[in-house]
Amino acid sequence: MSEKPDLNAISHDLFAVRNEKLAQLRAAGEDPFRANWNQTHVSTECPALLPEGVEEGPEVSVAGRIVALRVMGKASFVKILDRGGIIQTYFTRDALGEAYDTHFKKMLDTGDFVGVRGKLFRTKTGEVTVRTAEYRLVSKALRPLPEKWAGLTDAEKIYRQRYLDLVVNEESRRRLLVRSRVVEAIRRFLWSRDFTEVETPALHAIAGGAAARPFETHSNALDCDFYLRIALELHLKRCLVGGLDRVFEIGRVFRNEGVSVKHSPEFTMLEAYQAYTDYRGMMELVRSMIQKVCADVLGTTVVTRPDGVTIELGGEWREAKYKDLIVERTGDPQWFARTKEEKIAACKALGLHEPRTDWEDFEVTNEVFGKLIEPGLIQPTFVTHIPKELCPLAKVTVGDDTTIDVFELCINGQEIAPAYSEQNDPGVQRKMLEIQAGAETQKIDEDFLLALEHGMPPAGGLGIGIDRLVILLTGAANIRDVILFPTLAPEAQA
RNA sequence: GGCCGGAUAGCUCAAUGGUAGAGCAGUUGACUUUUAAUCAAUUGGUUCCGGGUUCGAGUCCCGGUCCGGCCA
């Protein structure tokens, strides 16, 4: 560098200042974008390498993004963020010579990626720190990080530029790492029960397995329309037909419906099917799974929400019949004998928004459940004996042909997991699907019914909303907070 | 889809219809154990977009975009 750089003139333009620094580095023969570093240690390993009472630890080689720069005259502290967390490094003129003034102090910015090699020591306040013997700039950040204290709080920026949120908001990083560990623990649990993981199509000719509005798309090669799947169910049952008698899939499903704190257009479902058991068997399976996952990931079975409410996931879980809960909440023992009009009137008296008159009778009742009962089910509760119209894929209860052998597991005021004794009578299944489809007979999945006609073993089936489970285990306020890159409308082009 | 709230410097936020400011970041200087380091000086604006009212609009009105909350 022969000319003195004029950063003063452009000091207001942070992008230009950093570009100028990059240009000067390149002019001096250094290109940070062609450099690399041998990362031998992660930040979180370092404290254990320097036991209490030991003055100097082994040499380590760490790398990461500069998240704090405390530059002083001839000695400075630099905090580096890697996949484990933050490690402090110590830069001195004594160790680095002239480069300390001309390179370290002038060319590095927060956000830059650096590699640092040196021995561990403890500062006078006790923080384990790398005494830098050698360092290298291995990527330049041309844009600044958000402000160090207030951080990034703008919800739109947090979602659109999640990478910035991950760099500066430790809680966001933790939440999304918990999510990863939850999925890992679920797989381990199901493998221990001898389940096989499979992958089934996301493009469906008929969107079945649930009642939801699908996204539509088109295949040019096959010249036909497809739907993005709204459930995993029907293909996993085909696996049962094929003899895979314990199968599961963890996959993205898509529902073209409302977006809210609890609903995302794309979300992740676990579905598991086990032959030669029923919904009672699924109760044991889901309770054991959630308890194991929670203990593995959090080290406890007690979850504390941000508002201080604690949820006990250990032990046995409450069971309650759907009809009993309705009768209890409405205070009307004869509720299920009432006409639809009487139920609608009662809903209004209970303070509910007026149910739509085109609703079916069971939908009016389910409005009471969804609005007045489910939000209050904070501790784990298996809601059983649900009206058969709500799930046409389950077996009807022996001795009560108005209900089905299913449960909906509710925790934290949300439905976390439904499970069924799966319907395997092809004749009954056809009738139920015909009732559900009504006039839209083209929505009946004939290929699925053909599979059932070949014989499906008796089985219990289970679905878990992974996002909601992670909300429960992380105390997140919003489903978008447990999804790395949530669905947003495109930003207007500048 | 409806209602309510929000959008101002890189970030976090101020600003009775009357000269758009602060902190942090940046730039310059001092400083060899900091912890939001400190001290001094200093640069920085299409107030989301498009119209309108007004002598004068970040502020009021109309339309739109995006984000959030509640409801459907």
Coordinates of C-alpha atoms (C1' of nucleotides) in Angstrom, one line a residue:
Chain A
M1 CA 0.0 0.0 0.0
S2 CA 1.7 3.1 -1.2
E3 CA -1.2 5.6 -0.8
K4 CA -2.7 6.4 2.5
P5 CA -6.3 5.2 2.4
D6 CA -9.0 7.8 2.7
L7 CA -11.6 6.0 4.8
N8 CA -12.6 9.3 6.4
A9 CA -14.4 10.4 3.3
I10 CA -16.5 7.3 3.1
S11 CA -16.8 6.5 6.8
H12 CA -20.6 6.9 6.8
D13 CA -20.9 4.1 4.2
L14 CA -20.1 0.9 6.1
F15 CA -20.2 -1.2 2.9
A16 CA -17.8 1.1 1.1
V17 CA -15.4 1.1 4.1
R18 CA -15.2 -2.6 4.2
N19 CA -14.8 -2.9 0.4
E20 CA -12.0 -0.4 0.6
K21 CA -10.3 -2.5 3.3
L22 CA -10.7 -5.6 1.1
A23 CA -9.2 -3.7 -1.9
Q24 CA -6.2 -2.7 0.2
L25 CA -5.7 -6.3 1.4
R26 CA -5.8 -7.5 -2.2
A27 CA -3.4 -4.8 -3.2
A28 CA -1.0 -6.1 -0.6
G29 CA -1.3 -9.6 -2.0
E30 CA -3.8 -11.0 0.5
D31 CA -7.2 -12.3 -0.6
P32 CA -9.3 -13.4 2.3
F33 CA -11.7 -15.2 0.0
R34 CA -9.0 -17.5 -1.1
A35 CA -7.7 -18.3 2.4
N36 CA -8.6 -21.1 4.7
W37 CA -7.7 -22.4 8.2
N38 CA -7.3 -25.7 9.9
Q39 CA -9.9 -25.7 12.7
T40 CA -8.8 -28.3 15.2
H41 CA -10.9 -27.2 18.2
V42 CA -14.4 -25.9 18.8
S43 CA -14.9 -23.1 21.4
T44 CA -16.8 -25.3 23.8
E45 CA -13.9 -27.8 24.2
C46 CA -11.5 -25.1 25.4
P47 CA -12.4 -24.7 29.1
A48 CA -11.9 -28.4 29.8
L49 CA -8.4 -28.1 28.3
L50 CA -7.4 -25.7 31.0
P51 CA -8.2 -27.1 34.4
E52 CA -8.5 -24.9 37.5
G53 CA -5.1 -23.9 38.9
V54 CA -3.3 -24.5 35.6
E55 CA -1.8 -21.3 34.2
E56 CA -1.2 -22.3 30.6
G57 CA -3.1 -24.9 28.5
P58 CA -2.3 -26.6 25.2
E59 CA -2.2 -24.9 21.9
V60 CA -5.5 -24.8 20.1
S61 CA -6.6 -23.8 16.6
V62 CA -10.0 -22.2 16.5
A63 CA -12.0 -20.4 13.8
G64 CA -15.2 -18.4 13.5
R65 CA -16.9 -15.1 13.1
I66 CA -15.7 -12.0 15.0
V67 CA -18.6 -11.0 17.1
A68 CA -16.8 -8.5 19.5
L69 CA -13.7 -6.4 19.0
R70 CA -12.2 -4.7 22.0
V71 CA -9.2 -2.9 20.6
M72 CA -6.7 -1.2 22.9
G73 CA -3.3 0.3 22.4
K74 CA -1.0 -2.8 22.3
A75 CA -3.3 -5.6 23.5
S76 CA -6.9 -6.4 22.4
F77 CA -9.6 -9.0 23.0
V78 CA -11.6 -10.5 20.2
K79 CA -14.6 -12.8 20.6
I80 CA -15.1 -15.5 18.0
L81 CA -18.4 -17.4 17.4
D82 CA -18.2 -20.9 16.1
R83 CA -20.8 -23.8 15.9
G84 CA -20.4 -24.4 19.7
G85 CA -20.5 -20.9 21.0
I86 CA -18.0 -18.1 21.7
I87 CA -14.3 -18.2 22.6
Q88 CA -12.3 -15.2 23.5
T89 CA -8.9 -14.6 21.9
Y90 CA -6.2 -12.2 22.9
F91 CA -4.1 -10.2 20.4
T92 CA -0.9 -8.3 21.4
R93 CA 1.7 -6.3 19.6
D94 CA 4.4 -8.3 21.4
A95 CA 3.2 -11.5 19.8
L96 CA 2.2 -10.2 16.4
G97 CA 4.7 -7.4 15.7
E98 CA 3.9 -4.7 13.2
A99 CA 0.9 -6.6 11.8
Y100 CA -0.9 -5.8 15.1
D101 CA -1.0 -2.1 14.1
T102 CA -1.2 -2.3 10.3
H103 CA -3.4 -5.4 9.8
F104 CA -5.2 -6.5 12.9
K105 CA -6.2 -3.0 14.1
K106 CA -6.8 -1.6 10.6
M107 CA -8.3 -4.4 8.5
L108 CA -10.5 -6.5 10.8
D109 CA -14.1 -5.8 11.5
T110 CA -16.9 -7.5 13.5
G111 CA -18.5 -10.1 11.2
D112 CA -15.2 -11.2 9.6
F113 CA -14.2 -14.8 9.8
V114 CA -10.7 -15.5 11.2
G115 CA -8.7 -18.5 12.2
V116 CA -6.6 -18.2 15.4
R117 CA -3.8 -20.4 16.8
G118 CA -2.3 -20.1 20.2
K119 CA -2.1 -21.5 23.7
L120 CA -4.9 -21.3 26.2
F121 CA -4.6 -19.1 29.3
R122 CA -6.9 -17.5 31.8
T123 CA -7.5 -13.8 32.1
K124 CA -7.4 -12.1 35.4
T125 CA -11.2 -12.3 35.5
G126 CA -11.0 -16.1 34.9
E127 CA -12.1 -16.3 31.3
V128 CA -10.4 -19.1 29.2
T129 CA -8.8 -17.3 26.3
V130 CA -6.6 -18.1 23.3
R131 CA -3.2 -16.2 23.4
T132 CA -2.9 -15.5 19.7
A133 CA 0.4 -16.6 18.2
E134 CA -0.9 -16.7 14.6
Y135 CA -4.1 -15.6 12.9
R136 CA -5.5 -15.3 9.4
L137 CA -8.5 -13.5 7.9
V138 CA -10.4 -16.2 6.0
S139 CA -13.5 -14.3 4.9
K140 CA -14.4 -10.6 4.9
A141 CA -17.8 -9.5 5.9
L142 CA -18.7 -6.6 3.7
R143 CA -21.9 -5.9 5.6
P144 CA -22.0 -5.0 9.3
L145 CA -23.5 -7.1 12.1
P146 CA -26.6 -5.8 13.9
E147 CA -25.9 -3.7 17.0
K148 CA -24.2 -5.6 19.8
W149 CA -26.4 -4.8 22.7
A150 CA -30.0 -4.4 21.4
G151 CA -29.2 -7.0 18.8
L152 CA -31.7 -7.8 16.1
T153 CA -35.3 -7.4 17.2
D154 CA -37.2 -6.5 14.0
A155 CA -39.4 -9.6 13.4
E156 CA -39.3 -9.3 9.6
K157 CA -35.5 -9.1 9.6
I158 CA -35.2 -12.0 12.0
Y159 CA -37.2 -14.2 9.6
R160 CA -35.9 -12.8 6.3
Q161 CA -32.2 -12.7 7.4
R162 CA -32.2 -15.6 9.8
Y163 CA -28.4 -15.9 9.4
L164 CA -28.1 -12.6 11.2
D165 CA -30.5 -13.7 13.9
L166 CA -28.4 -16.8 14.4
V167 CA -25.2 -14.8 14.7
V168 CA -26.4 -12.3 17.3
N169 CA -29.3 -14.0 19.1
E170 CA -28.1 -16.8 21.3
E171 CA -31.6 -17.9 22.2
S172 CA -32.6 -18.4 18.5
R173 CA -29.5 -20.5 18.0
R174 CA -30.3 -22.6 21.0
R175 CA -33.9 -23.1 19.9
L176 CA -33.0 -24.3 16.5
L177 CA -30.3 -26.6 17.8
V178 CA -32.8 -28.1 20.2
R179 CA -35.1 -28.8 17.2
S180 CA -32.3 -30.7 15.5
R181 CA -31.6 -32.8 18.7
V182 CA -35.3 -33.5 19.1
V183 CA -35.5 -35.0 15.6
E184 CA -32.3 -37.0 16.3
A185 CA -33.8 -38.4 19.6
I186 CA -37.0 -39.3 17.9
R187 CA -35.2 -41.3 15.3
R188 CA -33.1 -43.1 17.9
F189 CA -36.2 -44.0 19.9
L190 CA -38.1 -45.4 17.0
W191 CA -35.0 -47.3 15.8
S192 CA -34.8 -48.8 19.2
R193 CA -38.3 -50.1 18.8
D194 CA -37.3 -51.7 15.5
F195 CA -39.1 -49.2 13.2
T196 CA -37.9 -48.6 9.7
E197 CA -37.7 -45.1 8.3
V198 CA -39.0 -44.6 4.8
E199 CA -39.5 -41.7 2.4
T200 CA -42.8 -41.4 0.5
P201 CA -43.8 -39.0 -2.3
A202 CA -44.5 -35.3 -1.7
L203 CA -46.3 -35.0 -5.0
H204 CA -49.7 -36.6 -4.8
A205 CA -52.3 -37.1 -7.5
I206 CA -55.0 -36.8 -4.7
A207 CA -54.3 -35.0 -1.5
G208 CA -55.5 -37.4 1.1
G209 CA -54.9 -38.5 4.6
A210 CA -56.3 -35.3 6.2
A211 CA -58.9 -32.6 5.6
A212 CA -57.0 -29.6 4.4
R213 CA -56.7 -27.4 1.3
P214 CA -53.6 -28.4 -0.7
F215 CA -51.1 -26.5 -2.7
E216 CA -51.4 -27.3 -6.4
T217 CA -48.6 -27.7 -9.0
H218 CA -48.1 -29.2 -12.4
S219 CA -45.7 -31.7 -13.9
N220 CA -44.6 -30.8 -17.4
A221 CA -43.1 -34.2 -18.1
L222 CA -46.1 -36.2 -17.1
D223 CA -48.6 -33.5 -18.2
C224 CA -50.8 -33.7 -15.1
D225 CA -51.5 -31.7 -12.0
F226 CA -50.2 -32.7 -8.6
Y227 CA -50.9 -31.6 -5.1
L228 CA -48.2 -31.2 -2.4
R229 CA -49.0 -33.7 0.3
I230 CA -51.1 -32.7 3.3
A231 CA -50.3 -35.9 5.2
L232 CA -48.0 -38.9 5.1
E233 CA -50.7 -41.4 6.1
L234 CA -51.9 -43.1 2.9
H235 CA -48.5 -44.1 1.6
L236 CA -47.2 -45.3 5.0
K237 CA -50.3 -47.6 5.1
R238 CA -49.3 -48.9 1.7
C239 CA -46.0 -49.8 3.4
L240 CA -48.0 -51.8 6.0
V241 CA -49.7 -53.6 3.1
G242 CA -46.3 -54.4 1.7
G243 CA -45.2 -56.0 4.9
L244 CA -43.1 -53.2 6.5
D245 CA -45.0 -53.7 9.7
R246 CA -43.2 -50.9 11.7
V247 CA -42.6 -47.8 9.6
F248 CA -42.2 -44.1 10.1
E249 CA -41.5 -41.0 8.2
I250 CA -40.5 -37.5 9.2
G251 CA -41.5 -35.2 6.4
R252 CA -42.6 -31.8 5.4
V253 CA -46.3 -31.4 4.7
F254 CA -48.1 -28.4 3.1
R255 CA -51.4 -26.9 3.9
N256 CA -52.7 -24.0 1.9
E257 CA -54.6 -22.5 4.8
G258 CA -54.4 -19.8 7.4
V259 CA -51.0 -18.7 8.9
S260 CA -50.9 -18.1 12.6
V261 CA -48.8 -18.5 15.8
K262 CA -49.6 -22.2 15.6
H263 CA -49.9 -22.7 11.8
S264 CA -47.3 -22.6 9.1
P265 CA -48.1 -23.4 5.4
E266 CA -45.3 -26.0 5.5
F267 CA -44.6 -27.9 8.6
T268 CA -43.0 -31.2 9.7
M269 CA -44.9 -34.3 10.6
L270 CA -43.8 -37.5 12.1
E271 CA -46.1 -40.4 11.3
A272 CA -45.5 -43.9 12.7
Y273 CA -47.4 -47.1 12.0
Q274 CA -47.1 -50.3 14.0
A275 CA -48.9 -53.5 13.0
Y276 CA -50.5 -55.8 15.6
T277 CA -51.3 -53.0 18.0
D278 CA -54.0 -50.3 18.3
Y279 CA -54.5 -46.8 19.6
R280 CA -53.8 -48.0 23.1
G281 CA -50.4 -49.2 22.0
M282 CA -49.8 -45.8 20.4
M283 CA -50.5 -44.2 23.8
E284 CA -47.6 -46.1 25.3
L285 CA -45.5 -45.4 22.3
V286 CA -46.0 -41.6 22.2
R287 CA -45.7 -41.2 25.9
S288 CA -42.5 -43.1 26.1
M289 CA -41.2 -41.3 23.0
I290 CA -41.9 -37.8 24.3
Q291 CA -40.5 -38.6 27.8
K292 CA -37.3 -40.1 26.3
V293 CA -36.9 -37.2 23.8
C294 CA -37.4 -34.7 26.6
A295 CA -35.1 -36.3 29.0
D296 CA -32.4 -36.8 26.3
V297 CA -32.6 -33.2 25.0
L298 CA -33.4 -31.2 28.1
G299 CA -32.2 -33.6 30.8
T300 CA -35.6 -33.3 32.7
T301 CA -39.3 -34.1 32.1
V302 CA -40.5 -30.8 33.5
V303 CA -40.9 -28.0 31.0
T304 CA -41.3 -24.4 32.2
R305 CA -43.1 -22.1 29.8
P306 CA -42.0 -18.4 29.5
D307 CA -45.0 -17.4 31.6
G308 CA -43.8 -19.6 34.5
V309 CA -46.4 -22.4 34.1
T310 CA -44.7 -25.8 34.4
I311 CA -45.7 -28.9 32.5
E312 CA -45.0 -32.3 33.9
L313 CA -44.3 -34.8 31.2
G314 CA -43.2 -37.6 33.5
G315 CA -45.3 -40.5 34.8
E316 CA -48.7 -41.5 33.5
W317 CA -50.9 -39.1 31.5
R318 CA -54.5 -38.2 32.0
E319 CA -57.2 -39.7 29.8
A320 CA -60.5 -38.1 29.1
K321 CA -63.3 -38.9 26.8
Y322 CA -64.2 -36.2 24.2
K323 CA -67.9 -36.4 25.1
D324 CA -67.2 -36.1 28.8
L325 CA -65.1 -33.0 28.2
I326 CA -67.9 -31.4 26.1
V327 CA -70.6 -32.2 28.6
E328 CA -68.4 -30.8 31.4
R329 CA -67.5 -27.6 29.6
T330 CA -71.0 -26.9 28.3
G331 CA -72.7 -28.0 31.6
D332 CA -75.3 -29.8 29.5
P333 CA -75.6 -33.6 30.0
Q334 CA -77.9 -33.8 27.0
W335 CA -75.6 -31.9 24.7
F336 CA -75.3 -34.7 22.1
A337 CA -79.1 -35.1 22.0
R338 CA -79.6 -31.4 21.1
T339 CA -80.4 -30.2 17.6
K340 CA -77.7 -28.3 15.6
E341 CA -79.7 -25.1 16.1
E342 CA -79.8 -25.6 19.9
K343 CA -76.0 -26.2 19.9
I344 CA -75.4 -23.1 17.9
A345 CA -77.5 -21.1 20.3
A346 CA -75.5 -22.6 23.2
C347 CA -72.2 -21.7 21.6
K348 CA -73.3 -18.1 21.5
A349 CA -74.3 -18.3 25.1
L350 CA -70.8 -19.6 25.9
G351 CA -69.3 -16.5 24.3
L352 CA -68.2 -18.2 21.0
H353 CA -68.3 -16.5 17.7
E354 CA -71.4 -17.6 16.0
P355 CA -70.8 -20.9 14.2
R356 CA -71.5 -20.8 10.5
T357 CA -74.9 -22.3 9.7
D358 CA -73.5 -24.4 6.9
W359 CA -71.5 -26.3 9.4
E360 CA -72.3 -29.9 10.2
D361 CA -73.6 -30.8 13.6
F362 CA -70.2 -32.4 14.7
E363 CA -68.4 -29.2 13.5
V364 CA -70.4 -27.1 15.9
T365 CA -69.5 -29.4 18.8
N366 CA -65.8 -29.4 17.7
E367 CA -65.8 -25.6 17.8
V368 CA -66.5 -25.9 21.5
F369 CA -63.6 -28.4 21.9
G370 CA -61.2 -26.4 19.8
K371 CA -62.0 -23.0 21.3
L372 CA -63.0 -23.7 24.9
I373 CA -61.4 -27.0 25.9
E374 CA -58.1 -27.6 24.0
P375 CA -56.5 -24.3 25.0
G376 CA -57.0 -25.3 28.6
L377 CA -55.3 -28.7 28.2
I378 CA -51.9 -27.7 29.5
Q379 CA -50.8 -30.9 31.2
P380 CA -50.6 -34.0 28.9
T381 CA -54.1 -35.3 28.2
F382 CA -55.2 -38.1 25.9
V383 CA -58.6 -37.1 24.5
T384 CA -60.3 -40.4 23.5
H385 CA -63.6 -41.6 21.9
I386 CA -63.8 -38.8 19.3
P387 CA -66.8 -38.4 17.0
K388 CA -66.2 -40.6 14.0
E389 CA -66.9 -37.8 11.5
L390 CA -63.6 -36.2 12.6
C391 CA -61.3 -39.0 11.3
P392 CA -62.6 -41.3 8.6
L393 CA -59.5 -43.4 8.7
A394 CA -59.9 -44.9 12.1
K395 CA -61.8 -47.9 13.4
V396 CA -65.2 -47.4 15.0
T397 CA -65.5 -48.1 18.7
V398 CA -67.0 -51.5 19.5
G399 CA -70.2 -50.9 21.3
D400 CA -70.5 -47.2 20.3
D401 CA -70.8 -46.6 16.6
T402 CA -70.7 -42.8 17.0
T403 CA -67.1 -42.7 18.1
I404 CA -63.8 -44.1 16.9
D405 CA -60.8 -45.7 18.6
V406 CA -58.4 -42.8 18.6
F407 CA -56.8 -40.2 20.8
E408 CA -55.7 -36.7 20.4
L409 CA -52.8 -35.9 22.7
C410 CA -53.0 -32.3 23.9
I411 CA -50.2 -30.6 25.7
N412 CA -49.6 -26.9 26.3
G413 CA -53.1 -26.1 24.9
Q414 CA -52.3 -27.5 21.5
E415 CA -53.0 -30.7 19.7
I416 CA -49.6 -32.4 19.6
A417 CA -50.3 -35.9 18.4
P418 CA -53.4 -37.8 17.1
A419 CA -53.3 -41.6 16.9
Y420 CA -55.8 -44.2 15.6
S421 CA -56.6 -47.8 15.6
E422 CA -56.3 -47.7 11.8
Q423 CA -59.2 -48.7 9.7
N424 CA -58.2 -51.8 7.6
D425 CA -61.7 -52.9 6.4
P426 CA -61.7 -51.8 2.7
G427 CA -65.5 -51.8 2.5
V428 CA -65.9 -49.6 5.6
Q429 CA -63.0 -47.4 4.6
R430 CA -64.6 -46.8 1.1
K431 CA -67.9 -45.8 2.8
M432 CA -66.2 -43.4 5.1
L433 CA -64.1 -41.8 2.3
E434 CA -67.3 -41.5 0.2
I435 CA -69.1 -39.7 3.0
Q436 CA -66.1 -37.3 3.5
A437 CA -65.8 -36.7 -0.2
G438 CA -69.5 -36.0 -0.7
A439 CA -70.1 -35.1 -4.3
E440 CA -66.4 -34.8 -5.0
T441 CA -65.9 -38.5 -5.8
Q442 CA -62.8 -37.7 -7.8
K443 CA -61.1 -37.0 -4.4
I444 CA -61.3 -40.7 -3.4
D445 CA -57.9 -42.3 -3.5
E446 CA -58.9 -45.5 -5.4
D447 CA -55.2 -46.6 -5.5
F448 CA -55.2 -46.5 -1.7
L449 CA -58.4 -48.5 -1.5
L450 CA -57.0 -51.1 -3.9
A451 CA -54.0 -51.5 -1.6
L452 CA -56.4 -52.0 1.4
E453 CA -58.2 -54.7 -0.6
H454 CA -55.0 -56.6 -0.8
G455 CA -55.0 -56.7 3.0
M456 CA -53.5 -54.4 5.6
P457 CA -52.6 -55.8 9.0
P458 CA -54.3 -54.4 12.1
A459 CA -52.2 -51.4 13.2
G460 CA -52.0 -48.4 15.4
G461 CA -50.9 -45.2 13.7
L462 CA -49.5 -42.0 15.2
G463 CA -48.8 -38.5 14.0
I464 CA -46.8 -35.8 15.8
G465 CA -46.4 -32.2 14.8
I466 CA -42.7 -31.8 15.2
D467 CA -42.9 -28.0 15.2
R468 CA -45.4 -27.9 18.1
L469 CA -43.4 -30.5 20.0
V470 CA -40.4 -28.2 19.7
I471 CA -42.5 -25.2 20.7
L472 CA -43.3 -27.1 23.8
L473 CA -39.7 -28.1 24.6
T474 CA -38.2 -24.7 23.8
G475 CA -40.9 -22.3 25.2
A476 CA -41.1 -20.6 21.8
A477 CA -43.9 -18.1 21.4
N478 CA -44.5 -18.8 17.7
I479 CA -44.2 -21.6 15.2
R480 CA -42.0 -19.3 13.1
D481 CA -39.5 -19.3 15.9
V482 CA -38.8 -23.0 15.5
I483 CA -38.6 -22.9 11.7
L484 CA -35.3 -21.7 10.3
F485 CA -36.7 -20.0 7.3
P486 CA -40.5 -19.5 7.7
T487 CA -42.7 -18.9 4.8
L488 CA -43.0 -15.1 4.0
A489 CA -44.5 -13.2 1.1
P490 CA -41.7 -12.1 -1.3
E491 CA -40.2 -8.7 -0.4
A492 CA -40.9 -5.9 -2.9
Q493 CA -37.9 -5.6 -5.3
A494 CA -36.1 -2.3 -4.7
Chain B
rG1 C1' -60.7 -12.5 4.0
rG2 C1' -61.9 -8.6 8.3
rC3 C1' -60.1 -5.4 12.3
rC4 C1' -56.0 -3.2 15.0
rG5 C1' -50.8 -1.9 15.3
rG6 C1' -46.0 -1.1 13.0
rA7 C1' -42.3 0.6 8.9
rU8 C1' -37.4 7.0 10.4
rA9 C1' -29.2 6.4 9.9
rG10 C1' -26.0 -0.3 9.3
rC11 C1' -28.7 -1.8 14.2
rU12 C1' -32.0 -0.2 18.5
rC13 C1' -35.1 3.8 19.0
rA14 C1' -36.8 9.5 19.5
rA15 C1' -39.1 13.7 17.1
rU16 C1' -47.2 19.5 19.1
rG17 C1' -48.1 20.2 11.3
rG18 C1' -42.6 24.4 11.7
rU19 C1' -34.3 23.4 11.0
rA20 C1' -35.1 15.0 11.3
rG21 C1' -32.0 13.6 16.7
rA22 C1' -29.7 10.0 20.4
rG23 C1' -27.1 5.4 21.7
rC24 C1' -24.3 1.6 19.5
rA25 C1' -21.6 0.7 14.9
rG26 C1' -18.2 3.4 11.4
rU27 C1' -14.0 7.1 10.7
rU28 C1' -9.5 9.8 13.3
rG29 C1' -6.5 9.9 17.7
rA30 C1' -5.0 7.9 23.0
rC31 C1' -4.7 3.4 25.7
rU32 C1' -0.7 -4.0 27.1
rU33 C1' -6.1 -8.2 30.9
rU34 C1' -11.1 -6.1 28.2
rU35 C1' -16.4 -8.1 29.5
rA36 C1' -22.1 -3.2 26.3
rA37 C1' -14.0 -1.6 27.6
rU38 C1' -12.9 3.7 28.4
rC39 C1' -11.7 8.9 26.8
rA40 C1' -11.7 12.8 22.9
rA41 C1' -13.1 14.4 18.0
rU42 C1' -16.2 13.3 13.8
rU43 C1' -19.0 11.3 9.2
rG44 C1' -23.7 9.6 8.2
rG45 C1' -31.1 10.4 6.0
rU46 C1' -35.3 8.9 -1.1
rU47 C1' -38.6 9.2 7.1
rC48 C1' -41.6 1.8 3.0
rC49 C1' -43.9 3.3 -2.1
rG50 C1' -47.5 6.5 -5.0
rG51 C1' -51.0 10.4 -4.8
rG52 C1' -53.5 14.5 -2.0
rU53 C1' -54.5 18.6 1.8
rU54 C1' -51.4 22.7 3.6
rC55 C1' -47.5 28.7 3.3
rG56 C1' -45.1 24.2 5.3
rA57 C1' -46.0 16.8 6.0
rG58 C1' -41.8 11.8 9.3
rU59 C1' -46.5 13.7 11.5
rC60 C1' -53.0 14.8 8.6
rC61 C1' -56.1 12.3 4.3
rC62 C1' -56.6 8.4 0.1
rG63 C1' -54.4 4.1 -2.3
rG64 C1' -50.7 0.3 -2.3
rU65 C1' -46.5 -3.0 -0.4
rC66 C1' -44.4 -5.8 3.6
rC67 C1' -44.3 -7.3 8.9
rG68 C1' -46.8 -8.4 13.6
rG69 C1' -51.3 -9.4 16.7
rC70 C1' -56.5 -10.7 17.1
rC71 C1' -60.6 -12.7 14.5
rA72 C1' -62.7 -15.7 10.4

